[in-house]
Amino acid sequence: MIALSALSWMLVAPVGAALWVLLVEVTLGVVPSRRRPDENKQGARLRTAILMPAHNEARGIPAIISALAPALNDDMRLLVVADNCSDDTAAVARGLGADVVERQDTDRRGKGYALAYGRDALAGDPPECVIVLDADCEVEDDALTQLAQAAVEYGVPVQSCYLMRPQPDGAAMVQISNFAFLVKNLVRQRGAARLGAPAVLGGTGMAFPWTIFSTAPLASGDLVEDLALGIEMTRKGHTPRFLEHARTWSRAASGEDTLEQRTRWEHGFIDTARRTAIPLLGEAVRTGSPRRLWLALNLCVPPLALLMMVAVGVWGVAAILWLLGASEIPLITLSLLLGASGLALVAAWAVNGRQMLRGAMLLRIPLYIAWKLPVYLKLVRAPETQWKRTGRGD
C-alpha cells in the first residue's frame, strides 16, 4: 500500500503542480483590468522604429503597411527586413514607403537572425524604442504609442496583448485554438501580471528601449526566440511587462496551417522549457527572486491541450492504483485541481472568450484535444527543429 501510494504521488505531484499554476493564473486573470489614467495620456513623442521581419509576405504585407501608414511620421519609422525572400516582398514594401533591408542567408534561418540584421541597420541612427511587429499583424488604435512610452518609461521590454481575430464562422478546431491562444496571451498574462511576475514575450507587438535592444541576444534559430529572449531579459533584471490594453491582432490560418503553426510553437516551447525551467528555478531559489520563481513555474505548464490530456491519463492511473490499495488522497487532490481548472477555464470563456468561441463549440473540446494528438506524437518521434513560414490562406 505504501509503495502504491508513493507511485501515485509521483505521478500526481508534477501534473497537480502544473494545474495549480494554471488555476492561479486563470483565476487571477479572469476579470479584465481597467485602463489606468497614465495609459490614456499622450507623453513626449519618442523616436521609434517598427522592426518588421518578413519572409515571402508580398501578398499580405500591403494591407499591414497601409494600416500602419497613419502612425508613421518623422518620429516613427518602419523598417522591413525582407529575410530570405523568393518573392518581391522587398519591392512591394518599398513601393508603399517603408524602409527595407534585404537579407539572404539560407544557413541561418529564423526570425531571430532577421531581427539582429534589422538591429544592425538601425544602429547607425538608433531610435529610443524598437517595436517588433510581424508582417501579418495589425495593432489597435494607439497601441504603438502606448508600447513605446511604456518601454522607455519603465526601461524594460513591454509585451502587448497578442490575439487572433475572432472567426465566428470558422472551423471548430480553429475557434477552439484561438480561445486557447486567448487564455495563454490574455488571461494568463493578466493573472501573472497581478502577481508581479514577468510577461511572456509573444514575438510580435513587443517594445524594447534601444538601450536594451542594442545588446539583446537576438541572432538565434530558436523556434520560440521570443520566449528565450524574455527568459534572458528576466535573468538580466529587465523583467518584461504586460500592457493589456495595447492589442496586437493576427488572423488565424486554416485548420491544417493552424495545426502546423501550433506544432512549431508548442515543440519550441517544450524544448525551451525543458532546457531552462529547472536552471531558472534553481536561480530563483538562490537569489530569492519571486519573479524568476513564477516564470520557472510558468514554464512547467505544458500547452493546454497536452496538459489536459496528460492530467486525464494520470487521473485514470491514480484511480487504478487507488482500487489496488493506494491512498485516495492523490486521486482526490488531482480530481479537485482538474475540476477547479475546468471551472476557471469556463469562467475565462464566459468573461473573455465568447467572441472567440461560440458556446456550442465547447462540446467539441475533447475532439480538439484529439485533433492535437499528432502534434504530441510528432514531439516523441521527430520534434520540429526548423522554422517554417505559416500558410496564411490569403
C-alpha positions as a printed NumPy array, in Angstrom:
array([[  0.   ,   0.   ,   0.   ],
       [  2.841,   2.402,   0.845],
       [  4.603,   1.636,  -2.44 ],
       [  1.399,   2.113,  -4.445],
       [  0.664,   5.399,  -2.658],
       [  4.202,   6.641,  -3.328],
       [  3.843,   5.768,  -7.01 ],
       [  0.513,   7.569,  -7.138],
       [  2.011,  10.72 ,  -5.619],
       [  4.983,  10.571,  -8.004],
       [  2.571,  10.657, -10.937],
       [  0.121,  13.176,  -9.489],
       [  2.54 ,  15.72 ,  -7.993],
       [  4.043,  17.213, -11.202],
       [  0.716,  17.253, -13.026],
       [ -1.026,  18.707,  -9.992],
       [  1.63 ,  21.435,  -9.701],
       [  1.125,  22.427, -13.348],
       [ -2.657,  22.502, -12.865],
       [ -2.223,  24.647,  -9.751],
       [ -0.114,  27.226, -11.619],
       [ -2.688,  27.294, -14.434],
       [ -5.51 ,  27.646, -11.912],
       [ -3.842,  30.551, -10.097],
       [ -3.093,  32.477, -13.31 ],
       [ -6.505,  31.91 , -14.869],
       [ -8.403,  32.707, -11.657],
       [ -6.471,  35.95 , -11.125],
       [ -6.746,  36.839, -14.798],
       [-10.449,  36.276, -15.446],
       [-11.623,  39.81 , -14.64 ],
       [-10.462,  42.481, -17.146],
       [ -8.334,  45.337, -15.878],
       [ -9.409,  48.935, -16.013],
       [ -7.268,  51.123, -18.192],
       [ -5.076,  53.254, -15.966],
       [ -5.18 ,  57.042, -16.419],
       [ -1.482,  57.13 , -17.351],
       [ -2.201,  54.764, -20.261],
       [ -4.547,  57.345, -21.776],
       [ -2.241,  60.326, -21.603],
       [ -0.012,  61.31 , -24.506],
       [  3.555,  61.846, -23.369],
       [  6.512,  63.211, -25.259],
       [  6.903,  61.854, -28.764],
       [  9.633,  59.248, -28.893],
       [ 11.845,  58.315, -31.809],
       [ 10.528,  54.833, -32.521],
       [ 11.353,  52.195, -35.112],
       [  8.884,  49.462, -36.03 ],
       [ 11.015,  46.468, -36.979],
       [  9.136,  44.017, -39.219],
       [ 10.756,  40.711, -40.231],
       [  9.113,  39.428, -43.406],
       [  9.614,  36.187, -45.326],
       [  7.689,  35.877, -48.614],
       [  4.942,  38.247, -47.475],
       [  4.378,  40.118, -50.77 ],
       [  0.678,  39.234, -50.894],
       [ -0.208,  40.177, -47.334],
       [  2.175,  42.963, -46.407],
       [  0.409,  45.776, -48.36 ],
       [ -2.603,  45.637, -46.029],
       [ -0.361,  45.667, -42.956],
       [  1.733,  48.627, -44.117],
       [ -1.386,  50.533, -45.189],
       [ -2.867,  50.042, -41.72 ],
       [  0.35 ,  51.373, -40.153],
       [  0.654,  54.348, -42.502],
       [ -1.36 ,  56.849, -40.368],
       [  1.006,  56.296, -37.425],
       [  4.218,  56.768, -39.428],
       [  5.895,  60.176, -39.235],
       [  9.262,  61.765, -38.514],
       [  9.292,  60.162, -35.069],
       [  8.026,  56.705, -36.049],
       [  9.543,  54.813, -38.941],
       [  9.005,  51.354, -40.367],
       [ 11.924,  49.094, -41.273],
       [ 11.078,  45.864, -43.098],
       [ 13.659,  43.079, -43.087],
       [ 12.977,  41.037, -46.243],
       [ 14.515,  37.809, -44.992],
       [ 15.458,  35.024, -47.409],
       [ 12.593,  36.027, -49.698],
       [ 11.964,  34.361, -53.042],
       [  9.127,  36.752, -53.925],
       [  9.003,  40.545, -54.301],
       [  8.35 ,  41.379, -50.64 ],
       [ 11.139,  43.968, -50.64 ],
       [  9.921,  45.764, -53.757],
       [  6.311,  45.807, -52.552],
       [  7.285,  47.225, -49.139],
       [  9.492,  49.911, -50.728],
       [  6.689,  50.843, -53.071],
       [  4.489,  51.503, -50.073],
       [  7.052,  53.847, -48.486],
       [  8.715,  51.52 , -45.974],
       [ 12.451,  51.42 , -45.407],
       [ 13.691,  47.978, -46.436],
       [ 16.824,  45.929, -45.934],
       [ 17.271,  42.542, -47.568],
       [ 18.976,  39.521, -46.08 ],
       [ 19.979,  36.273, -47.789],
       [ 21.486,  33.54 , -45.635],
       [ 19.955,  30.114, -46.106],
       [ 22.165,  28.579, -43.417],
       [ 21.   ,  30.969, -40.671],
       [ 17.243,  30.876, -40.958],
       [ 14.8  ,  32.158, -38.391],
       [ 13.233,  35.291, -37.063],
       [ 15.978,  35.945, -34.534],
       [ 18.575,  36.336, -37.281],
       [ 16.279,  38.719, -39.174],
       [ 15.809,  40.868, -36.064],
       [ 19.561,  41.021, -35.454],
       [ 20.092,  42.101, -39.072],
       [ 17.468,  44.809, -38.706],
       [ 19.062,  45.996, -35.471],
       [ 22.385,  46.379, -37.262],
       [ 20.653,  48.524, -39.872],
       [ 19.172,  50.755, -37.157],
       [ 22.417,  51.134, -35.223],
       [ 23.729,  53.97 , -37.387],
       [ 20.869,  56.219, -36.277],
       [ 19.315,  54.405, -33.327],
       [ 15.794,  55.158, -32.122],
       [ 14.784,  55.455, -28.489],
       [ 12.488,  52.459, -28.799],
       [ 12.089,  49.457, -31.123],
       [  8.723,  47.766, -31.618],
       [  8.843,  44.294, -33.169],
       [  5.805,  43.573, -35.32 ],
       [  5.258,  40.532, -37.522],
       [  4.302,  41.048, -41.158],
       [  0.857,  39.503, -40.632],
       [ -0.103,  41.564, -37.56 ],
       [ -2.001,  44.798, -37.002],
       [ -2.023,  46.984, -33.924],
       [ -5.095,  48.592, -32.437],
       [ -5.69 ,  52.335, -32.01 ],
       [ -2.823,  53.995, -30.112],
       [ -1.062,  50.757, -29.167],
       [  2.207,  51.742, -30.854],
       [  2.468,  54.972, -28.87 ],
       [  1.477,  53.266, -25.627],
       [  4.024,  50.493, -26.117],
       [  6.856,  52.914, -26.892],
       [  6.066,  55.161, -23.935],
       [  5.791,  52.24 , -21.505],
       [  9.033,  50.63 , -22.69 ],
       [ 11.028,  53.841, -22.34 ],
       [  9.356,  54.874, -19.065],
       [  9.9  ,  51.513, -17.34 ],
       [ 13.185,  50.733, -19.09 ],
       [ 12.156,  47.123, -19.785],
       [ 10.6  ,  45.118, -22.637],
       [  6.831,  45.553, -22.888],
       [  4.507,  42.969, -24.418],
       [  1.156,  43.918, -25.913],
       [ -1.86 ,  41.629, -25.744],
       [ -1.384,  39.456, -28.841],
       [ -4.564,  37.711, -30.037],
       [ -6.074,  36.018, -33.073],
       [ -9.012,  37.775, -34.689],
       [-12.344,  36.107, -33.859],
       [-13.734,  33.859, -36.58 ],
       [-17.348,  33.182, -35.579],
       [-17.943,  31.191, -38.769],
       [-14.56 ,  29.45 , -38.711],
       [-13.932,  25.757, -38.257],
       [-14.459,  24.43 , -34.727],
       [-10.808,  23.465, -34.31 ],
       [ -9.646,  26.953, -35.32 ],
       [-12.114,  28.634, -32.938],
       [-11.021,  26.462, -30.013],
       [ -7.368,  27.038, -30.892],
       [ -7.964,  30.797, -30.92 ],
       [ -9.591,  30.572, -27.499],
       [ -6.643,  28.595, -26.129],
       [ -4.414,  31.35 , -27.557],
       [ -6.518,  33.944, -25.694],
       [ -6.168,  32.015, -22.431],
       [ -2.385,  31.987, -22.856],
       [ -1.855,  35.526, -24.133],
       [ -4.539,  37.475, -22.281],
       [ -5.97 ,  35.649, -19.274],
       [ -2.777,  34.016, -18.007],
       [ -0.647,  37.069, -18.837],
       [ -3.076,  39.262, -16.902],
       [ -3.045,  36.867, -13.95 ],
       [  0.749,  36.685, -13.907],
       [  0.97 ,  40.488, -14.085],
       [ -1.243,  40.748, -10.998],
       [  1.26 ,  38.539,  -9.209],
       [  4.09 ,  40.84 , -10.289],
       [  5.515,  38.062, -12.478],
       [  7.285,  38.678, -15.806],
       [  5.267,  38.848, -19.006],
       [  5.981,  36.112, -21.533],
       [  7.179,  37.731, -24.751],
       [  4.996,  36.743, -27.697],
       [  7.258,  37.584, -30.625],
       [  5.137,  40.406, -32.024],
       [  3.687,  43.607, -30.622],
       [  6.598,  43.875, -28.204],
       [  8.611,  47.019, -27.487],
       [ 12.181,  47.461, -26.247],
       [ 14.149,  50.51 , -25.143],
       [ 17.104,  50.808, -27.507],
       [ 19.491,  50.588, -24.557],
       [ 18.295,  47.011, -24.01 ],
       [ 17.568,  46.036, -27.607],
       [ 21.036,  47.064, -28.774],
       [ 22.676,  44.271, -26.756],
       [ 19.87 ,  41.695, -26.631],
       [ 20.798,  38.139, -27.771],
       [ 18.709,  38.147, -30.953],
       [ 20.681,  36.112, -33.509],
       [ 19.204,  32.693, -32.846],
       [ 17.475,  29.943, -34.781],
       [ 15.313,  29.102, -31.756],
       [ 11.758,  28.161, -32.766],
       [ 10.442,  30.395, -29.972],
       [ 13.131,  33.057, -29.899],
       [ 10.701,  35.405, -28.159],
       [ 10.272,  33.076, -25.174],
       [ 14.025,  32.554, -24.882],
       [ 14.598,  36.314, -25.135],
       [ 12.087,  37.024, -22.356],
       [ 13.791,  34.486, -20.094],
       [ 17.162,  36.103, -20.742],
       [ 15.749,  39.581, -20.093],
       [ 14.338,  38.398, -16.758],
       [ 17.685,  36.886, -15.802],
       [ 19.393,  40.208, -16.511],
       [ 16.916,  42.102, -14.35 ],
       [ 14.938,  43.613, -17.263],
       [ 11.642,  41.991, -16.295],
       [  9.17 ,  42.226, -19.224],
       [  5.832,  43.9  , -18.512],
       [  2.392,  43.151, -19.931],
       [  0.386,  46.027, -21.413],
       [ -3.114,  44.611, -21.548],
       [ -4.871,  47.437, -23.351],
       [ -2.39 ,  47.601, -26.233],
       [ -3.748,  44.987, -28.632],
       [ -1.957,  43.232, -31.484],
       [ -4.099,  41.156, -33.837],
       [ -3.343,  38.403, -36.307],
       [ -5.614,  36.316, -38.465],
       [ -5.699,  32.599, -37.749],
       [ -4.586,  30.257, -40.501],
       [ -6.751,  27.475, -41.899],
       [ -7.224,  24.287, -39.909],
       [ -4.258,  22.461, -41.453],
       [ -1.998,  25.521, -41.288],
       [ -3.099,  26.208, -37.711],
       [ -2.021,  22.689, -36.741],
       [  1.365,  23.238, -38.397],
       [  1.757,  26.583, -36.637],
       [  0.869,  25.097, -33.258],
       [  3.335,  22.253, -33.885],
       [  6.167,  24.735, -34.314],
       [  5.117,  26.874, -31.342],
       [  4.461,  24.023, -28.937],
       [  7.518,  21.965, -29.853],
       [  9.616,  25.098, -29.454],
       [  8.014,  25.922, -26.105],
       [  8.513,  22.424, -24.733],
       [ 12.14 ,  22.295, -25.862],
       [ 12.905,  25.726, -24.36 ],
       [ 11.064,  24.894, -21.131],
       [ 12.914,  21.584, -20.851],
       [ 16.267,  23.38 , -21.122],
       [ 15.549,  26.402, -18.945],
       [ 12.844,  25.736, -16.343],
       [ 14.935,  23.788, -13.804],
       [ 18.011,  26.084, -14.03 ],
       [ 15.72 ,  29.106, -13.676],
       [ 14.054,  27.508, -10.656],
       [ 17.469,  26.987,  -9.095],
       [ 18.407,  30.61 ,  -9.762],
       [ 15.151,  31.779,  -8.19 ],
       [ 15.852,  29.807,  -5.021],
       [ 19.466,  31.01 ,  -4.797],
       [ 18.616,  34.668,  -5.412],
       [ 15.294,  34.704,  -3.572],
       [ 13.592,  36.1  ,  -6.678],
       [  9.804,  35.525,  -6.735],
       [  9.665,  36.78 , -10.336],
       [ 12.106,  34.164, -11.563],
       [ 10.32 ,  31.567,  -9.458],
       [  6.959,  32.225, -11.082],
       [  8.467,  32.338, -14.561],
       [ 10.067,  28.952, -13.908],
       [  6.726,  27.579, -12.699],
       [  5.008,  29.06 , -15.765],
       [  7.458,  27.188, -17.992],
       [  6.483,  23.956, -16.234],
       [  2.903,  24.277, -17.522],
       [  2.693,  22.495, -20.888],
       [  0.35 ,  23.685, -23.657],
       [ -3.277,  23.498, -22.551],
       [ -4.396,  20.534, -24.67 ],
       [ -1.33 ,  18.498, -23.7  ],
       [ -1.785,  19.335, -20.021],
       [ -5.392,  18.194, -20.03 ],
       [ -4.516,  15.058, -21.992],
       [ -1.794,  14.113, -19.512],
       [ -3.878,  15.08 , -16.465],
       [ -6.798,  12.863, -17.508],
       [ -4.404,   9.992, -18.219],
       [ -2.712,  10.359, -14.826],
       [ -6.135,  10.594, -13.165],
       [ -7.017,   7.226, -14.716],
       [ -3.799,   5.622, -13.477],
       [ -4.275,   7.13 ,  -9.996],
       [ -7.808,   5.696,  -9.917],
       [ -6.496,   2.233, -10.78 ],
       [ -3.8  ,   2.491,  -8.096],
       [ -6.465,   3.507,  -5.575],
       [ -8.502,   0.434,  -6.483],
       [ -5.389,  -1.656,  -5.934],
       [ -4.921,  -0.241,  -2.438],
       [ -3.126,   3.085,  -2.762],
       [ -4.166,   6.107,  -0.733],
       [ -7.151,   8.02 ,  -2.076],
       [ -5.563,  11.423,  -1.315],
       [ -3.566,  11.739,  -4.584],
       [ -6.679,  10.896,  -6.597],
       [ -8.833,  13.362,  -4.658],
       [ -6.187,  16.085,  -4.972],
       [ -5.929,  15.659,  -8.728],
       [ -9.714,  15.488,  -9.077],
       [-10.125,  18.787,  -7.239],
       [ -7.421,  20.501,  -9.289],
       [ -8.867,  19.206, -12.563],
       [-12.371,  20.298, -11.622],
       [-11.28 ,  23.72 , -10.403],
       [ -9.136,  24.3  , -13.513],
       [-12.045,  23.326, -15.748],
       [-14.365,  25.765, -13.967],
       [-11.759,  28.537, -14.177],
       [-11.409,  27.99 , -17.937],
       [-15.185,  28.089, -18.378],
       [-15.246,  31.364, -16.421],
       [-12.469,  32.704, -18.654],
       [-14.549,  31.829, -21.71 ],
       [-17.707,  33.413, -20.239],
       [-15.942,  36.691, -19.386],
       [-13.334,  36.998, -22.135],
       [-13.807,  34.386, -24.824],
       [-17.351,  34.468, -26.199],
       [-16.245,  36.288, -29.344],
       [-13.517,  33.745, -29.946],
       [-15.538,  30.618, -29.328],
       [-19.254,  30.051, -29.769],
       [-20.865,  28.267, -26.834],
       [-21.901,  25.284, -28.959],
       [-18.238,  24.638, -29.729],
       [-17.386,  23.965, -26.083],
       [-18.715,  20.442, -26.546],
       [-16.083,  19.842, -29.198],
       [-13.125,  20.496, -26.93 ],
       [-12.465,  16.727, -26.47 ],
       [-12.292,  16.473, -30.279],
       [ -9.865,  19.389, -30.299],
       [ -7.595,  17.579, -27.845],
       [ -7.714,  14.508, -30.098],
       [ -7.006,  16.776, -33.11 ],
       [ -3.84 ,  17.928, -31.352],
       [ -2.638,  14.345, -30.747],
       [ -0.455,  14.281, -33.914],
       [  1.394,  17.356, -32.606],
       [  2.457,  15.454, -29.492],
       [  3.146,  12.167, -31.262],
       [  5.488,  14.063, -33.564],
       [  7.149,  15.53 , -30.477],
       [  8.116,  11.974, -29.481],
       [  9.044,  10.721, -32.947],
       [ 10.568,  13.701, -34.723],
       [ 10.372,  17.075, -32.921],
       [ 10.139,  20.194, -35.085],
       [ 13.549,  21.837, -35.179],
       [ 13.384,  24.29 , -38.074],
       [ 11.453,  27.498, -38.543],
       [  8.773,  27.402, -41.255],
       [  6.541,  30.151, -42.535],
       [  2.911,  29.507, -41.609],
       [  0.493,  29.436, -44.524],
       [ -1.97 ,  32.323, -44.359],
       [ -4.665,  31.008, -46.677],
       [ -4.5  ,  34.542, -48.187]])
